[in-house]
């Protein structure tokens, strides 16, 4: 039995692994770190459950999901929640409301385990642990036995909020086989995902270059405002320090931003469209300052752009219910799908395959991460000096420097 014929047909959601009654399927890593299911023919009883559960292959973009009912530009009023979030803290605020009403929340966490950074889905059952699943992780999370845990919680009558990429939300629903009134789902707008191996190889390079041990990595640090810069903590000589990382000074970040290190299926993602699989869809409201400026504080609105702005698409009656419960803790304004999608292309179409992806990933397979890191620095050439200046420049100078870079 074959689960796929080409790698672009598998999103690595692991629903097939979870549904198998004989534990005959395992996820096997390829040379770039992407995981794919493999069937043990000895254990397999040819029941076909694995093929039936695969939402990624069995439905096209016009046959699934829900149309957007309402759209908002939004941000949590809780400054501490926003500070730890990538944009406006909307997921954290929805999760907090769920937890305060006795529910549980599932999301992706970056954890330091066995001397390595790993990204995997975890369950959070109290507000003190909420920070673990806040913020963006541009790495595919290990779903593990999460689908089974969600089902157990649902059957126990608990309210469950599940957050993930659209393919993970779709996989959970397909695994459950039925609708549960106590399940709420949030799908994030997804540019694509990198592999944990690719990310760890980058971290290994950072550690070797700087003679440190990296213990945490925040892809979207907001210590100087809403943007793309990262921050990581590290140990050196027994002391723990942190370093802000301007995103243009990170080869991993740029290979991700340019969509070079994504899984193959991401370039064919059927979930990158207006039909949404989650009750609510969240993401950064990029372009809000141009496309809906009246909602910002500087223009007489209520939302502080510097602290981050989320877009929030409500796609179901359950999504309306969840948003309404959290609304008193949110600054929000009505918006429109067309406005939000102007600078969020993945609400309309999947990310395009870069022309140089094949050659760079081949170099990675043959010579390792250090080779493509050197290629990145060679490619940006003289611009790296501007990037070093930008990393330390105050906000008033950044626009002038960026204008020079475009010349």
XYZ file of C-alpha atoms in Angstrom:
407
model
C 0.000 0.000 0.000
C 1.298 3.478 -0.908
C 0.350 6.629 0.952
C 1.801 8.978 -1.671
C 3.744 8.819 -4.914
C 5.418 12.244 -4.795
C 6.640 14.187 -1.781
C 4.445 17.146 -2.684
C 1.420 14.942 -1.874
C 2.287 14.645 1.852
C 2.184 17.469 4.393
C 3.640 15.424 7.269
C 0.598 15.945 9.524
C 0.908 12.358 10.846
C -2.849 11.744 10.868
C -2.173 8.400 9.180
C 0.226 7.427 11.974
C -2.338 8.325 14.634
C -5.279 6.540 12.992
C -3.522 3.217 12.303
C -5.064 0.493 14.550
C -1.915 -1.650 14.387
C 0.752 1.050 14.860
C 2.097 -0.030 11.466
C 3.072 3.458 10.292
C 6.043 5.514 11.417
C 7.417 8.883 10.329
C 10.787 8.583 8.586
C 13.110 11.529 7.981
C 14.570 12.226 4.540
C 17.909 13.875 3.784
C 16.563 17.424 4.272
C 14.814 16.601 7.548
C 11.239 16.333 6.229
C 9.260 13.482 7.767
C 7.135 11.117 5.687
C 4.992 8.147 6.735
C 6.206 4.626 6.005
C 4.108 1.487 6.348
C 5.437 -1.688 7.937
C 3.949 -4.254 5.537
C 4.268 -7.021 8.134
C 2.052 -5.193 10.638
C -0.305 -3.674 8.057
C -3.770 -5.310 7.752
C -4.794 -3.267 4.662
C -7.752 -1.674 6.433
C -7.327 1.543 4.457
C -7.776 3.829 7.478
C -4.563 5.712 6.650
C -5.766 6.577 3.148
C -9.218 7.634 4.323
C -7.875 9.998 6.995
C -5.601 11.917 4.601
C -7.364 15.242 4.125
C -4.448 16.735 2.192
C -4.962 14.360 -0.730
C -8.679 13.667 -0.691
C -10.012 17.205 -1.001
C -9.305 20.144 -3.257
C -9.507 23.745 -2.120
C -13.134 24.174 -3.224
C -14.465 21.164 -1.322
C -13.446 21.917 2.244
C -13.510 24.620 4.842
C -15.723 27.563 5.599
C -16.076 30.984 4.043
C -15.086 34.007 6.122
C -18.070 35.437 8.038
C -16.393 38.429 9.657
C -12.947 40.044 9.538
C -11.200 42.239 12.085
C -7.994 44.065 12.785
C -7.337 43.303 16.447
C -4.958 43.289 19.404
C -5.185 42.159 22.994
C -5.500 44.865 25.631
C -3.166 42.809 27.835
C 0.325 44.237 27.285
C 2.056 41.213 28.795
C 0.292 38.884 26.348
C 1.166 41.084 23.382
C 4.809 41.323 24.421
C 5.264 37.553 24.163
C 3.269 37.243 20.932
C 4.396 37.709 17.340
C 1.734 40.272 16.464
C -1.341 41.452 18.379
C -1.580 38.658 20.945
C -4.934 37.410 19.657
C -4.241 33.695 20.013
C -2.971 34.209 23.560
C -6.098 36.187 24.462
C -8.432 33.539 23.031
C -6.427 30.850 24.829
C -6.555 32.757 28.122
C -10.345 32.975 27.946
C -10.536 29.251 27.229
C -8.246 28.400 30.166
C -10.107 30.684 32.569
C -13.296 28.793 31.733
C -11.804 25.399 32.595
C -10.683 24.437 29.095
C -7.364 23.236 27.715
C -5.298 24.585 24.832
C -3.007 22.852 22.340
C -0.303 24.606 20.362
C 3.291 24.462 19.162
C 6.034 25.040 21.731
C 9.782 25.403 21.285
C 11.426 23.488 24.124
C 15.005 22.897 25.184
C 15.274 19.127 25.587
C 18.332 16.861 25.670
C 20.574 19.825 24.867
C 18.602 20.652 21.694
C 15.776 22.984 20.682
C 12.712 21.033 19.559
C 9.292 22.186 18.376
C 6.333 20.021 19.287
C 2.667 20.335 20.112
C 1.825 20.347 23.806
C -1.243 20.692 25.991
C -1.537 23.741 28.250
C -3.999 23.526 31.129
C -3.188 26.701 33.076
C -2.293 30.302 32.309
C 1.196 29.993 33.809
C 2.175 27.715 30.910
C 0.544 29.797 28.178
C 3.804 31.539 27.231
C 5.161 28.196 25.988
C 2.821 28.190 22.983
C 2.924 31.904 22.198
C 4.866 33.348 19.287
C 5.702 32.123 15.786
C 7.737 28.999 15.122
C 8.847 28.704 11.509
C 9.532 25.006 11.957
C 7.135 22.069 11.568
C 6.064 20.900 15.006
C 6.164 17.253 16.017
C 2.492 16.379 16.530
C 3.253 13.170 18.462
C 0.112 11.748 20.099
C -1.653 15.131 20.217
C -4.675 14.022 18.174
C -5.306 11.185 20.637
C -4.956 13.550 23.610
C -7.397 16.033 22.078
C -9.962 13.278 21.519
C -9.565 12.080 25.114
C -10.150 15.610 26.435
C -13.186 16.080 24.184
C -14.734 12.800 25.327
C -14.142 13.893 28.935
C -16.287 16.951 28.224
C -13.499 19.529 28.352
C -13.528 22.588 26.119
C -10.523 22.290 23.811
C -8.841 25.030 21.779
C -6.477 23.594 19.160
C -4.061 25.818 17.259
C -1.882 24.813 14.332
C -1.142 25.171 10.659
C -4.187 24.658 8.423
C -3.015 21.154 7.460
C -2.737 20.202 11.154
C -6.218 21.548 11.921
C -7.622 19.647 8.936
C -5.771 16.504 10.045
C -7.229 16.718 13.554
C -10.772 17.067 12.232
C -10.300 14.155 9.858
C -8.833 12.016 12.652
C -11.785 12.768 14.965
C -14.275 11.713 12.218
C -17.063 13.786 13.782
C -17.769 17.288 14.962
C -17.476 18.054 18.670
C -19.334 21.035 20.103
C -16.581 21.540 22.691
C -13.787 21.812 20.088
C -12.578 25.225 18.917
C -9.906 25.487 16.248
C -7.542 28.264 15.210
C -5.557 27.971 12.015
C -2.691 30.357 11.357
C -1.915 31.905 8.014
C 0.994 29.789 6.823
C 3.817 30.889 4.525
C 5.217 27.353 4.694
C 7.292 25.416 7.215
C 10.921 24.433 7.485
C 12.242 21.223 9.003
C 13.579 20.842 12.527
C 16.799 19.415 11.086
C 17.394 22.507 8.944
C 16.791 24.783 11.927
C 18.962 22.707 14.265
C 21.799 22.694 11.733
C 21.598 26.482 11.742
C 21.646 26.589 15.542
C 24.654 24.234 15.579
C 26.462 26.672 13.281
C 25.642 29.628 15.544
C 26.926 27.692 18.546
C 30.155 26.633 16.858
C 30.903 30.114 15.537
C 30.294 31.835 18.864
C 31.373 29.048 21.252
C 28.002 29.124 23.044
C 25.058 26.836 23.810
C 21.742 28.240 22.504
C 18.935 27.459 24.954
C 15.981 29.364 23.445
C 15.089 31.085 20.198
C 12.317 33.636 19.636
C 11.622 34.212 15.957
C 9.703 37.431 16.518
C 11.233 39.473 19.312
C 9.262 42.635 20.134
C 11.707 44.370 22.473
C 12.058 47.160 19.891
C 8.581 46.839 18.390
C 6.546 44.758 15.938
C 8.691 43.297 13.184
C 10.755 40.336 12.040
C 13.828 40.452 14.275
C 14.678 37.438 16.411
C 16.298 36.923 19.813
C 18.038 33.948 21.336
C 19.359 33.059 24.773
C 22.665 31.301 25.165
C 25.037 29.977 27.801
C 28.726 30.771 27.799
C 31.116 30.059 30.650
C 28.235 29.338 32.994
C 26.431 32.626 32.326
C 23.099 33.035 30.511
C 22.812 35.963 28.119
C 20.550 36.970 25.251
C 21.213 38.483 21.854
C 18.891 40.287 19.477
C 19.268 39.071 15.907
C 18.449 41.340 12.986
C 16.682 38.997 10.576
C 18.868 39.888 7.584
C 21.874 38.655 9.563
C 20.449 35.139 9.817
C 20.843 32.771 6.874
C 18.082 30.509 8.237
C 15.660 33.411 8.545
C 16.349 34.544 4.991
C 16.086 31.095 3.471
C 12.735 30.857 5.239
C 11.599 34.345 4.204
C 12.472 33.563 0.596
C 10.641 30.208 0.872
C 13.704 28.141 -0.012
C 13.706 25.737 2.953
C 10.006 24.740 2.955
C 8.561 21.237 2.656
C 7.691 20.423 -0.959
C 3.959 20.218 -0.288
C 3.905 23.825 0.953
C 4.236 25.059 -2.641
C 1.055 23.145 -3.522
C -0.922 23.886 -0.360
C -4.674 23.679 -0.978
C -5.346 25.454 2.332
C -3.866 28.739 1.061
C -7.228 30.116 -0.022
C -10.276 31.967 1.266
C -11.963 28.762 2.451
C -10.615 28.182 5.973
C -10.444 24.987 8.012
C -10.343 26.654 11.440
C -13.149 28.370 13.316
C -10.825 31.382 13.441
C -7.843 32.286 11.254
C -5.104 34.485 12.719
C -2.030 36.232 11.387
C -0.091 39.493 11.172
C -2.102 42.376 9.731
C 0.733 43.406 7.425
C 0.049 46.657 5.568
C -2.450 47.915 8.130
C -0.711 51.313 8.180
C -1.468 51.738 4.461
C -4.665 49.777 3.950
C -6.595 50.571 7.146
C -4.677 53.365 8.928
C -7.702 54.809 10.748
C -7.665 51.931 13.264
C -4.223 52.923 14.619
C -3.614 55.115 17.664
C -1.531 57.613 15.690
C -4.573 58.263 13.487
C -7.145 58.432 16.269
C -7.844 54.697 16.457
C -7.447 52.306 19.389
C -4.702 49.903 18.238
C -0.986 50.548 18.833
C 0.870 49.457 15.699
C 4.255 49.370 17.474
C 2.992 46.604 19.790
C 1.676 44.503 16.900
C -1.613 44.122 15.023
C -3.323 40.835 14.204
C -5.945 40.084 11.625
C -8.755 37.839 12.771
C -11.033 35.988 10.371
C -14.181 34.472 11.874
C -15.211 31.426 9.860
C -17.943 29.680 11.837
C -20.589 30.179 14.508
C -18.177 28.591 16.964
C -15.583 31.167 15.934
C -18.097 33.936 16.600
C -18.790 32.475 20.048
C -15.083 32.301 20.958
C -14.362 35.818 19.684
C -17.377 37.270 21.515
C -16.204 35.738 24.797
C -12.828 37.430 24.409
C -14.054 40.697 22.869
C -14.048 42.741 26.085
C -10.306 42.121 26.398
C -9.546 43.110 22.791
C -9.161 46.338 20.823
C -10.649 45.593 17.430
C -12.119 47.193 14.310
C -14.132 45.693 11.481
C -12.141 44.965 8.370
C -12.544 43.068 5.120
C -10.965 39.929 3.660
C -9.813 41.840 0.574
C -8.034 44.441 2.694
C -6.362 41.845 4.919
C -5.245 39.716 1.977
C -3.549 42.621 0.179
C -0.259 41.850 1.928
C -1.078 38.333 3.046
C -0.805 36.399 -0.211
C -1.149 33.020 1.495
C -4.824 33.772 2.103
C -5.176 33.577 -1.675
C -2.526 31.211 -2.991
C 0.364 28.992 -1.855
C 3.929 30.266 -1.798
C 5.654 30.030 -5.169
C 8.696 27.784 -5.590
C 11.836 29.947 -5.820
C 13.957 29.379 -8.919
C 17.071 28.706 -6.844
C 15.467 26.325 -4.327
C 16.584 23.160 -6.074
C 20.255 24.171 -6.285
C 20.414 25.445 -2.685
C 18.714 22.375 -1.212
C 20.980 20.142 -3.288
C 23.993 21.989 -1.877
C 22.560 21.483 1.622
C 22.094 17.753 1.047
C 25.587 17.289 -0.348
C 27.701 19.652 1.756
C 25.656 20.556 4.816
C 24.398 23.783 6.348
C 27.757 25.526 6.546
C 27.944 25.510 2.728
C 24.610 27.286 2.252
C 25.405 29.711 5.075
C 28.562 30.748 3.189
C 26.507 31.022 0.007
C 24.070 33.386 1.725
C 26.794 35.769 2.870
C 28.372 35.667 -0.566
C 25.023 36.399 -2.210
C 24.185 39.508 -0.174
C 27.669 40.928 -0.818
C 28.130 44.569 0.145
C 24.620 44.753 1.655
C 25.816 42.887 4.738
C 27.529 46.079 5.928
C 24.220 47.955 5.715
C 22.543 45.097 7.556
C 25.037 45.350 10.413
C 24.251 49.069 10.641
C 20.501 48.441 10.461
C 20.770 45.968 13.325
C 21.802 48.758 15.680
C 20.183 51.796 14.042
C 17.349 53.693 15.725
C 13.983 53.539 13.971
C 14.376 57.046 12.517
C 17.378 55.933 10.433
C 16.080 52.570 9.279
C 13.919 53.951 6.436
C 16.826 55.976 5.014
C 19.129 52.941 5.071
C 16.492 50.743 3.455
C 16.079 53.328 0.684
C 19.814 53.043 -0.004
C 19.576 49.238 -0.139
C 16.940 49.421 -2.876
C 19.215 51.452 -5.174
